[in-house]
Coordinates of C-alpha atoms and ligand atoms in Angstrom, one line a residue:
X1 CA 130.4 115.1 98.3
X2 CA 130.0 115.7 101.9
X3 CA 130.9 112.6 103.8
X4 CA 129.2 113.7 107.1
X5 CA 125.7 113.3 105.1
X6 CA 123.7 110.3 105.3
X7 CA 121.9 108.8 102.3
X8 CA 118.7 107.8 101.5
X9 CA 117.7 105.8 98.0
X10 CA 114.3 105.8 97.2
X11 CA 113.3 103.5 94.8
X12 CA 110.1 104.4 92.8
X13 CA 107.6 101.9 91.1
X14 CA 104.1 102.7 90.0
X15 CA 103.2 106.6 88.5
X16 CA 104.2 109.9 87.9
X17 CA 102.2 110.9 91.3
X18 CA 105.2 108.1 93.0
X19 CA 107.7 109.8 90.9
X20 CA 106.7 113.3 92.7
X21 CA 105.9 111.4 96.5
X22 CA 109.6 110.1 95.8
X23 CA 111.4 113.9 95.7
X24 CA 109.1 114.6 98.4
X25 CA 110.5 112.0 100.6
X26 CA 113.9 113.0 99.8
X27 CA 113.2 117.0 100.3
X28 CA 111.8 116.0 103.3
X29 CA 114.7 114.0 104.6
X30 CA 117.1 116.5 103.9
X31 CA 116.7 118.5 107.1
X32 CA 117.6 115.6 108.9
X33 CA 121.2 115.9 107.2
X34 CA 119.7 113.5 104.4
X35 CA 121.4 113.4 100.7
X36 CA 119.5 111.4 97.5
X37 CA 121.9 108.9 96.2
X38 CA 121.3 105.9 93.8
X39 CA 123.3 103.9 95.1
X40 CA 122.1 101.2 97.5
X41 CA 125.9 99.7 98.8
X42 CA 126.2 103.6 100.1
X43 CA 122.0 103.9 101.4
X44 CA 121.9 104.4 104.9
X45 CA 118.7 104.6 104.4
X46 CA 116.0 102.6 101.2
X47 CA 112.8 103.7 101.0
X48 CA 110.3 101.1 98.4
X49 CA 107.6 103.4 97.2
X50 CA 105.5 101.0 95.6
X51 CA 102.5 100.5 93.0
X52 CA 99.5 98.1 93.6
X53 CA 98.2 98.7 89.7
X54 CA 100.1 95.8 88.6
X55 CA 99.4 92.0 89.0
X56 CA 100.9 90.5 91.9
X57 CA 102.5 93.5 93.5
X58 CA 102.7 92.1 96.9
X59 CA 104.6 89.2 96.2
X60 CA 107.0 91.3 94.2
X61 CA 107.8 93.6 97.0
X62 CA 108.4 90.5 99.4
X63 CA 111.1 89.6 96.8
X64 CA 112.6 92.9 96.6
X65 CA 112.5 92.8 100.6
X66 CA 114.2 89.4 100.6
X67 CA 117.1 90.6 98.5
X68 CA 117.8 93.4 100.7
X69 CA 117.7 91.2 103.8
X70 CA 121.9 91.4 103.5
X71 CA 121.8 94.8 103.0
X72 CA 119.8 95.4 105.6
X73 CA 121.8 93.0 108.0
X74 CA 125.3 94.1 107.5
X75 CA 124.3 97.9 109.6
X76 CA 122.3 97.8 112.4
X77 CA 122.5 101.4 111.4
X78 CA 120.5 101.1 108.4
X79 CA 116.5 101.6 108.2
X80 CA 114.5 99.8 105.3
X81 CA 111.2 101.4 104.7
X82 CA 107.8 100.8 102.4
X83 CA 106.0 103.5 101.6
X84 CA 103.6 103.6 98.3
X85 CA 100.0 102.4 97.4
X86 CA 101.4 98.7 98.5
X87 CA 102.3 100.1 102.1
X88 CA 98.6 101.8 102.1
X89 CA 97.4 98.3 101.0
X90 CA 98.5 96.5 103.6
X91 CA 99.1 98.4 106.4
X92 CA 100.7 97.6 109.6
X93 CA 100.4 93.7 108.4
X94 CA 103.8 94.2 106.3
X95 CA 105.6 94.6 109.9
X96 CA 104.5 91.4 110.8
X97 CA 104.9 89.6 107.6
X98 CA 108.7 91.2 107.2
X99 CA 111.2 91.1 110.4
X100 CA 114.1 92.9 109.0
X101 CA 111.6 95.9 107.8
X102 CA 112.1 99.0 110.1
X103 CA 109.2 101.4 108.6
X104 CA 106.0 101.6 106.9
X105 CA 103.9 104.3 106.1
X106 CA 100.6 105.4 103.8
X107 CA 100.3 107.4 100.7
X108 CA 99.3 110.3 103.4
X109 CA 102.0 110.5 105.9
X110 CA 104.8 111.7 104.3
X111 CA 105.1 114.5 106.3
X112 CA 105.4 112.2 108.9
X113 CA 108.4 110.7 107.7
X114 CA 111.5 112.6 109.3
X115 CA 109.6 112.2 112.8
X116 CA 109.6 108.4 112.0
X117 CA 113.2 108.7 111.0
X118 CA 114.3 110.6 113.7
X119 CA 112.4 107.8 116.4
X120 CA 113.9 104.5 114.1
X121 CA 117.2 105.9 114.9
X122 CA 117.3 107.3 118.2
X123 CA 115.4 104.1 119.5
X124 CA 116.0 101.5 117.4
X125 CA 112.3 100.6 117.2
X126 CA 110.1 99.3 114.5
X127 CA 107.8 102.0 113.2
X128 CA 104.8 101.8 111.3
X129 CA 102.8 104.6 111.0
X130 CA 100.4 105.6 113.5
X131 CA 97.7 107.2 110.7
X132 CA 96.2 105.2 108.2
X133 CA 93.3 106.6 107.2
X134 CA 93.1 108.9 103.4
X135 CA 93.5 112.7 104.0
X136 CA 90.4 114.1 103.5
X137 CA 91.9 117.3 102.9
X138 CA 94.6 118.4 101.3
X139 CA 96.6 119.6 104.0
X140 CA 99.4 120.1 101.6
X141 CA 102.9 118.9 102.4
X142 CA 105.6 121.8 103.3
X143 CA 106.4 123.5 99.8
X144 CA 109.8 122.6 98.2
X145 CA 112.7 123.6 99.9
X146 CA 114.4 126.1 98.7
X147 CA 117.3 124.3 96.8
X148 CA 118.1 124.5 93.5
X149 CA 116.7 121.7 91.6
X150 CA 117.7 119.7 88.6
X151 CA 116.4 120.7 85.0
X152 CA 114.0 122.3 83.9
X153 CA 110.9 120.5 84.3
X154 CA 108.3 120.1 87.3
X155 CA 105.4 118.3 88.4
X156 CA 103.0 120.3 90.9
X157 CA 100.4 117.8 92.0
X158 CA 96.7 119.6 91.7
X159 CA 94.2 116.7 93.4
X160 CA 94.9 113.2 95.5
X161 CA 92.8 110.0 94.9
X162 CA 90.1 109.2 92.1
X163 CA 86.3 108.8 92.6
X164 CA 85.9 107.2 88.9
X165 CA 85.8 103.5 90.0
X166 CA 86.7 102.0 87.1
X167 CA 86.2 98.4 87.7
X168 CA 89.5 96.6 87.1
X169 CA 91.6 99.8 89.1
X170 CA 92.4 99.1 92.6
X171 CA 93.5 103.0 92.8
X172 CA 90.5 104.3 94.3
X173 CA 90.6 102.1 97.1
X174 CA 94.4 103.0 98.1
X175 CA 94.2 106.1 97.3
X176 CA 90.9 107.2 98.5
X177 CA 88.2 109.9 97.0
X178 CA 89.2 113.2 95.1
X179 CA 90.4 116.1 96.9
X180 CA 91.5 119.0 95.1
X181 CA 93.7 121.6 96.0
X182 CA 93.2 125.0 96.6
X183 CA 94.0 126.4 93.3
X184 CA 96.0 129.3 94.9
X185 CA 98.3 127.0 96.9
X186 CA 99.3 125.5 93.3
X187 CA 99.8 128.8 91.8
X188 CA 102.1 130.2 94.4
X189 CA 103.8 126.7 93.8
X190 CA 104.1 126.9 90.3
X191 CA 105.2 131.0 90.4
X192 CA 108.0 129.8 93.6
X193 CA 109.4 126.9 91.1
X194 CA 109.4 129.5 88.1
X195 CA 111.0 132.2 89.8
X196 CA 113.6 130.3 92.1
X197 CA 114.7 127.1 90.4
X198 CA 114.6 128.0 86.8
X199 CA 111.6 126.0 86.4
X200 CA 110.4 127.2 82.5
X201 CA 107.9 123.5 81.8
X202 CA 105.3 122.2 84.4
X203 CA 103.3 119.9 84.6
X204 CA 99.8 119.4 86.5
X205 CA 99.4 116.2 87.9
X206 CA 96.5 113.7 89.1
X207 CA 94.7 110.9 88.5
X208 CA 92.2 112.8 86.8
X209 CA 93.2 116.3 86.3
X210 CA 90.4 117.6 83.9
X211 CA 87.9 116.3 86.9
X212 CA 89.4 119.3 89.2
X213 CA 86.5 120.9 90.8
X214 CA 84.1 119.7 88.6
X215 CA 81.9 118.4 91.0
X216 CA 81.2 119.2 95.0
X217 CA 83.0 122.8 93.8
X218 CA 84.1 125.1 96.5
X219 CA 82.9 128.9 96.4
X220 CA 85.4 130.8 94.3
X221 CA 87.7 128.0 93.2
X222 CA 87.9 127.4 89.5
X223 CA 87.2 124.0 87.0
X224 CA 90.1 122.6 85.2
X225 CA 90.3 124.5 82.4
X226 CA 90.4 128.1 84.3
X227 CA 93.2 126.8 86.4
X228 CA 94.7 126.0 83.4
X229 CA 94.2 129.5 81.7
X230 CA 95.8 130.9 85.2
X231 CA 98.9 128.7 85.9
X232 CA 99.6 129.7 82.3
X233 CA 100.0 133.5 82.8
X234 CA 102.7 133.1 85.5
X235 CA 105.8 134.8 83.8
X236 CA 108.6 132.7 82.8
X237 CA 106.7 129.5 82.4
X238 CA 107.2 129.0 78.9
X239 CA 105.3 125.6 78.5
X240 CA 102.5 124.0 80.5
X241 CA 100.8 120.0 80.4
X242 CA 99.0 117.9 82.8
X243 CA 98.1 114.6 82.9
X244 CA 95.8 112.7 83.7
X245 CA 92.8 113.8 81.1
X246 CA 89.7 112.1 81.9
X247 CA 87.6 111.5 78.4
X248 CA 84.7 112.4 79.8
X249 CA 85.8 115.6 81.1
X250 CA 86.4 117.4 78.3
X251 CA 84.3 120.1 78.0
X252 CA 84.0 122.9 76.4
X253 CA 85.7 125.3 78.2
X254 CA 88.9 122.9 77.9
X255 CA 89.1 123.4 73.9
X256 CA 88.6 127.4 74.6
X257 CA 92.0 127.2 76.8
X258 CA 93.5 125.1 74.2
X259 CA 92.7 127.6 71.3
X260 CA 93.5 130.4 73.1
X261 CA 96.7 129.7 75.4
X262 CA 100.0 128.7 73.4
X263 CA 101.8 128.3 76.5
X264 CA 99.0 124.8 77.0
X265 CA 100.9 122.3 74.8
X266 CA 99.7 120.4 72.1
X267 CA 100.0 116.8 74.0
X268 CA 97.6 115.5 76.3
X269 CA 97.5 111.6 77.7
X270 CA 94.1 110.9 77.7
X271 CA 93.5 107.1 78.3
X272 CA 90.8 105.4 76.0
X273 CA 91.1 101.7 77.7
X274 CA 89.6 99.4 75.0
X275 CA 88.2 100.7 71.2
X276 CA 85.2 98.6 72.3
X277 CA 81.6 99.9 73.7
X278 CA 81.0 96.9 75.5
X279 CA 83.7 96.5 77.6
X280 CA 84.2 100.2 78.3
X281 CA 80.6 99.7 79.3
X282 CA 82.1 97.1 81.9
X283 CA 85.0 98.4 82.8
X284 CA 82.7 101.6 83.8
X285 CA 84.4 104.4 81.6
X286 CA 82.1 106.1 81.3
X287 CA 82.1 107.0 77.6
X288 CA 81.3 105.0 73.8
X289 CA 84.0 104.8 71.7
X290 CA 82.2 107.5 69.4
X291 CA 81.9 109.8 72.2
X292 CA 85.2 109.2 73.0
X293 CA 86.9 109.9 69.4
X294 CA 84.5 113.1 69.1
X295 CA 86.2 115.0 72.1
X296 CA 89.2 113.8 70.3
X297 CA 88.7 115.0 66.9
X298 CA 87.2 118.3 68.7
X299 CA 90.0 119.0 71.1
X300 CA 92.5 118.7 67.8
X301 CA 90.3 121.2 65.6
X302 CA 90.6 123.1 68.6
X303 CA 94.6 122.7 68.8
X304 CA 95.7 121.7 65.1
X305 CA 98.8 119.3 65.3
X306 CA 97.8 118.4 69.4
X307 CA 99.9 114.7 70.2
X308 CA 97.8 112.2 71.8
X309 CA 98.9 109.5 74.1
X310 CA 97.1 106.4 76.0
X311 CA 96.9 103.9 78.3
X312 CA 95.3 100.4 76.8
X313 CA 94.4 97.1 79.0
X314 CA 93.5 94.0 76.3
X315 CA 92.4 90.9 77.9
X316 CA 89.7 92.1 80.2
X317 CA 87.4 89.4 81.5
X318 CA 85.2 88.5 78.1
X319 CA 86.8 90.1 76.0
X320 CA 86.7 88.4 72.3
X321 CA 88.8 88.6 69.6
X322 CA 86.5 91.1 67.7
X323 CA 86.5 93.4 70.6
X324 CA 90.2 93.5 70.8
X325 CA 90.5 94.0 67.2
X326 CA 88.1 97.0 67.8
X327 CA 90.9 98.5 70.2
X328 CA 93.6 97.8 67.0
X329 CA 91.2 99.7 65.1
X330 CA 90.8 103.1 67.6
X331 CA 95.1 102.5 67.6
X332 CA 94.2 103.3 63.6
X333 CA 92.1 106.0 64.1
X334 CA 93.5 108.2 66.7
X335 CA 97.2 107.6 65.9
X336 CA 98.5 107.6 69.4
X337 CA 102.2 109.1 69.5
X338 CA 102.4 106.2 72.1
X339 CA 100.7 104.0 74.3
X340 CA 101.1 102.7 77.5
X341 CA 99.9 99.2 77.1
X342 CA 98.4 96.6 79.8
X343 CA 97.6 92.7 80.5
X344 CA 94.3 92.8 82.1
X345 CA 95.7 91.4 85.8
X346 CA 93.3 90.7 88.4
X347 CA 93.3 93.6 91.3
X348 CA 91.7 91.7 94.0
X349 CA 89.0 93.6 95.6
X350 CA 87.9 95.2 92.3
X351 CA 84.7 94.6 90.7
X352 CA 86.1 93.1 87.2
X353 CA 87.7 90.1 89.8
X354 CA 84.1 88.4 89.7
X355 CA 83.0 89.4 86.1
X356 CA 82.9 86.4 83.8
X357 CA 85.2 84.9 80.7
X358 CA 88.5 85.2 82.4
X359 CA 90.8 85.1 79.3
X360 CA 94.0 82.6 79.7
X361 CA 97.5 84.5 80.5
X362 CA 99.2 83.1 77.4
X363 CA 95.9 84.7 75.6
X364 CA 96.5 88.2 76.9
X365 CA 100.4 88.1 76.5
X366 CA 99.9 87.6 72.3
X367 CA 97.1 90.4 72.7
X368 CA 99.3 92.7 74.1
X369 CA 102.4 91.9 71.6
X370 CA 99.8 92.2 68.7
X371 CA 98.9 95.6 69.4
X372 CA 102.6 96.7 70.1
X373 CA 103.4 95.8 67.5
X374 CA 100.7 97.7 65.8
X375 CA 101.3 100.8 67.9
X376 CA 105.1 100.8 67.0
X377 CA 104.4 101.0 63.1
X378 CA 102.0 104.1 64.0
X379 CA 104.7 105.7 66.0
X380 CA 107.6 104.9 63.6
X381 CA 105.4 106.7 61.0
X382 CA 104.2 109.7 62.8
X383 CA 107.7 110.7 63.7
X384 CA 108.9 109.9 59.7
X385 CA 106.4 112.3 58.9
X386 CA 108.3 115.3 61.0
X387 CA 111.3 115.2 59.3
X388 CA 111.4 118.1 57.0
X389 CA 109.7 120.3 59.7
X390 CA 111.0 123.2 62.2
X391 CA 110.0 122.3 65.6
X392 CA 110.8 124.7 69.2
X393 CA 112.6 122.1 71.1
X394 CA 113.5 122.9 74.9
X395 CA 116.9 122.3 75.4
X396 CA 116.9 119.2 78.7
X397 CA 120.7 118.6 78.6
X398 CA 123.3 116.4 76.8
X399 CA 121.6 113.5 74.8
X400 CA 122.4 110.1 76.5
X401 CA 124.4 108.5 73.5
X402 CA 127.0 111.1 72.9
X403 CA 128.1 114.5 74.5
X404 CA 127.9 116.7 71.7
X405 CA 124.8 115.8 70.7
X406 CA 122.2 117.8 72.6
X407 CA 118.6 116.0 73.8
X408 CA 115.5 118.1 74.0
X409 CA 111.5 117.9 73.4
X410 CA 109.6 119.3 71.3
X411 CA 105.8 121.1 72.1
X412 CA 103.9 117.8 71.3
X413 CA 106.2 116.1 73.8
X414 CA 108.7 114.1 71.0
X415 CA 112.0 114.0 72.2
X416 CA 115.0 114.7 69.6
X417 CA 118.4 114.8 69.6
X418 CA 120.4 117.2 67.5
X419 CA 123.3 119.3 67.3
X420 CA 123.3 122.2 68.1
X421 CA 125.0 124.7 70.9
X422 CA 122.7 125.8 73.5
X423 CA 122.1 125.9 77.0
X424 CA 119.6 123.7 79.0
X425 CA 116.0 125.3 79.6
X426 CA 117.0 127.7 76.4
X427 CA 114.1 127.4 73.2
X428 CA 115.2 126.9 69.7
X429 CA 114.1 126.5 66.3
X430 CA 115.6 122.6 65.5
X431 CA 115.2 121.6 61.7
X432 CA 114.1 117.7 62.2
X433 CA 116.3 115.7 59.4
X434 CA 115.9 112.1 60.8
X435 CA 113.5 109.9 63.0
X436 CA 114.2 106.8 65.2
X437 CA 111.9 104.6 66.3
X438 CA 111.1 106.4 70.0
X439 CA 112.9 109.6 69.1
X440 CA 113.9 112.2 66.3
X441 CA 117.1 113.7 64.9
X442 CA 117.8 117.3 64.1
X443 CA 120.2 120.5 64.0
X444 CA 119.3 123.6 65.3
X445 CA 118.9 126.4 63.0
X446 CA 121.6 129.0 63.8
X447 CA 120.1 132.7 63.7
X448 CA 123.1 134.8 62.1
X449 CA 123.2 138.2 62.8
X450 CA 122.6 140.5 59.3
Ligands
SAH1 N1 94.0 107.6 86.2 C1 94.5 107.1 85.0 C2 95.3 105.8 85.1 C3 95.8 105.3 86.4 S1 96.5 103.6 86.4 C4 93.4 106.9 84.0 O1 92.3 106.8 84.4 O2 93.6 106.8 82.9 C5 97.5 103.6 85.0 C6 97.0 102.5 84.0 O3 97.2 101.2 84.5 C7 95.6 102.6 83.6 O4 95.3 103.6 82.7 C8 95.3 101.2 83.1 O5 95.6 101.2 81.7 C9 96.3 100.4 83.8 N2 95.7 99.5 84.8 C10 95.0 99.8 85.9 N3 94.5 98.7 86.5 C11 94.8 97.7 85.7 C12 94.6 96.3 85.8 N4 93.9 95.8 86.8 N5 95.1 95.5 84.8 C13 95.8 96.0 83.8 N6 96.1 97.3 83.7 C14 95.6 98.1 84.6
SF4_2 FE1 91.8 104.0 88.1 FE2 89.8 104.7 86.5 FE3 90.6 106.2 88.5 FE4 92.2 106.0 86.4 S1 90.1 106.9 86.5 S2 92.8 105.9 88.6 S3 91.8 103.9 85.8 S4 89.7 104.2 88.7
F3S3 FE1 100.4 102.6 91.2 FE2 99.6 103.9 93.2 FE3 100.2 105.2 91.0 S1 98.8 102.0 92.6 S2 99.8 103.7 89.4 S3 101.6 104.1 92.3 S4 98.5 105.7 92.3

């Protein structure tokens, strides 16, 4: 590797939209003679991009900060940034509050970054950025350079922010209000990553994708599902997802797309919260349960075989044992692949802070390992009952076990690893002989020539 080259590690918490803001920041960098490593001893420079979602975010960045006081001290050289929804959070405050911090900047300046890079080190000053405010338009970052990347997969973010306000989410607030982008500025995106950096699987990503241009619409741009319906035509892009699917937002020019564009896959992560009608009423969902499993059931008549995944938060203020039983019991119904599953955690500043029958941590810890444990047994037994199937599976790369065994997914998002000989981004047909409990086994079927 080039020795010349500084380094930069940036270490992501939080979402798939930090995951994305995190290549940014390295892309970004890069003109400034920048490389990605992930090794902090070697950093010259460590970026935190940090999440606010969870409980007690704040002081868990302090203690990340305090470990890398050494780290920090042994180079005067070396610049320590915080960047993420924390960052936006606090603002300049996290200056004050950290001496041996050189940077922080907002979920909407990254394209500020090298400039503030380039004036840390030239000056040796303290930077915080000079722009706090939320975009409020999508004056969209530079589009990726023009360097190969790695594998085959890419996200291409569609909107910013969220406008739902559900009450225990301190998103809205960091992030700020919806804006959607131009739908031909994603398109040229997509086609650039399809047709220079073997990009073959995409996908769309935002808070609330299916909410794009559903509301305040500009003249000419499409909804969700026409967006969709176009991304999907660019040649060479073999498989298309987004996430975040709002319930609400299903409509029904969403199942149209699904039943007539293969290249859609059949997995969407479409959060349901709580199985309850009460607390989704507080928690300001804006759907029943029954309205809920409806779109479900009709979005997989419309796709037969379409994966579902979800985010669950037990313990919400007031929440009684009968109304967490009624989130086992949607667990039943829909048979999530898998869930992404929550403690209820304070957010201060969110509505749900002041609502009433604050449930005792110890209370929401044996909630959350109840249902687990319940979505592990559904998960264990929808994978047992692919084995005896033929499934596509897009070849990632080497499985992370052993070599010769390759790892790919399959359309509904299930990864599997199986033997077999071919090359990453290639399609095959994988016979599924085996399931684990997070992934499945298979060979590939050979096509021999007659
Ligand atoms: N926009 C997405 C989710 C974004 S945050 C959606 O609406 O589904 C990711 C997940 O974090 C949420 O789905 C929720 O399950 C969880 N979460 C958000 N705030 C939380 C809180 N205060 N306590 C516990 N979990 C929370
Ligand atoms: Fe948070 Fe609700 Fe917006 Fe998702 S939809 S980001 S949970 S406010
Ligand atoms: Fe966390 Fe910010 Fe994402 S608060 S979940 S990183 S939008």
């Amino acid at each position: 590797m080039d020795t010349e080259k500084r380094r930069v590690q940036v270490v992501t918490y939080g979402c798939q939209m930090n995951d994305h803001d995190s290549d940014r920041m390295v892309e970004l960098l890069e003109p400034l003679g920048f490389v990605g490593t992930d090794d902090k001893l070697s950093a010259d420079v460590i970026i935190l991009n940090t999440c606010s979602v969870r409980e007690k975010a704040d002081q868990k960045l302090f203690s990340e900060l305090g470990r890398l006081r050494e780290w920090r001290a042994a180079d005067p050289d070396r610049i320590l940034a915080v960047g993420g929804c924390v960052a936006q959070g606090m603002g300049n405050d996290l200056l004050d509050r950290c001496r041996h911090l050189d940077l922080v900047f907002g979920t909407d300046q990254l394209a500020q970054l090298p400039d503030m890079v380039t004036r840390i080190s030239a000056h040796r000053l303290r930077v915080a950025a000079t722009e706090w405010r939320n975009a409020d338009e999508f004056d969209f970052l530079p589009i990726r350079p023009q360097r190969r990347m790695e594998g085959t997969h890419a996200y291409v973010k569609i909107m910013k922010g969220c406008n739902k306000f559900c009450t225990y989410c301190i998103v809205p607030y960091v992030k700020g209000r919806e804006l959607f982008r131009p739908a031909q500025e994603i398109i040229d995106e997509v086609r650039m990553l399809v047709e220079n950096h073997g990009i073959c699987e995409i996908t769309l990503l935002g808070q609330t994708v299916t909410s794009y241009n559903l509301k305040n619409r500009q003249p000419g741009e499409p909804r969700f599902a026409e967006l969709l319906l176009r991304v999907a035509e660019i040649e060479g892009l073999h498989r298309l997802r987004f996430m975040t699917g709002y319930p609400r937002d299903v409509h029904e020019d969403l199942l149209e797309a699904f039943r007539i564009q293969p290249v859609i896959q059949p997995h969407i992560h479409m959060p349901v919260q709580s199985g309850s009608d009460r607390i989704l009423k507080l928690m300001n969902r804006g759907y029943t349960r029954a309205q809920y499993t409806e779109k479900m059931a009709a979005l997989r008549a419309a796709r037969p075989g379409l994966s579902l995944t979800s985010d669950i938060i037990v313990g919400f203020p007031g929440e009684t044992e009968a109304e967490f039983l009624e989130t086992i019991s949607i667990l039943e119904e829909i048979r999530y692949d898998s869930v992404y599953s929550f403690a209820y955690s304070e957010r201060p500043g969110t509505r749900a802070t002041s609502f009433e029958g604050s449930l005792p941590e110890p209370e929401r810890r044996r909630r959350l390992v109840h249902l687990n444990g319940v979505q592990d047994a559904i998960t264990t037994s929808l994978l047992a009952e692919c084995i005896g199937k033929t499934s596509e599976v897009l070849v990632l790369g080497p499985s992370a076990r052993d070599p010769l065994v390759l790892r790919g997914r399959t359309p509904e998002h299930r990864l599997v690893n199986f033997i077999g000989t071919a090359e990453v981004g290639e399609l095959v047909q994988v016979s599924i002989d085996g399931a684990g409990r997070h992934t499945l086994k298979g060979a590939q079927i050979m096509i021999h020539a007659a």
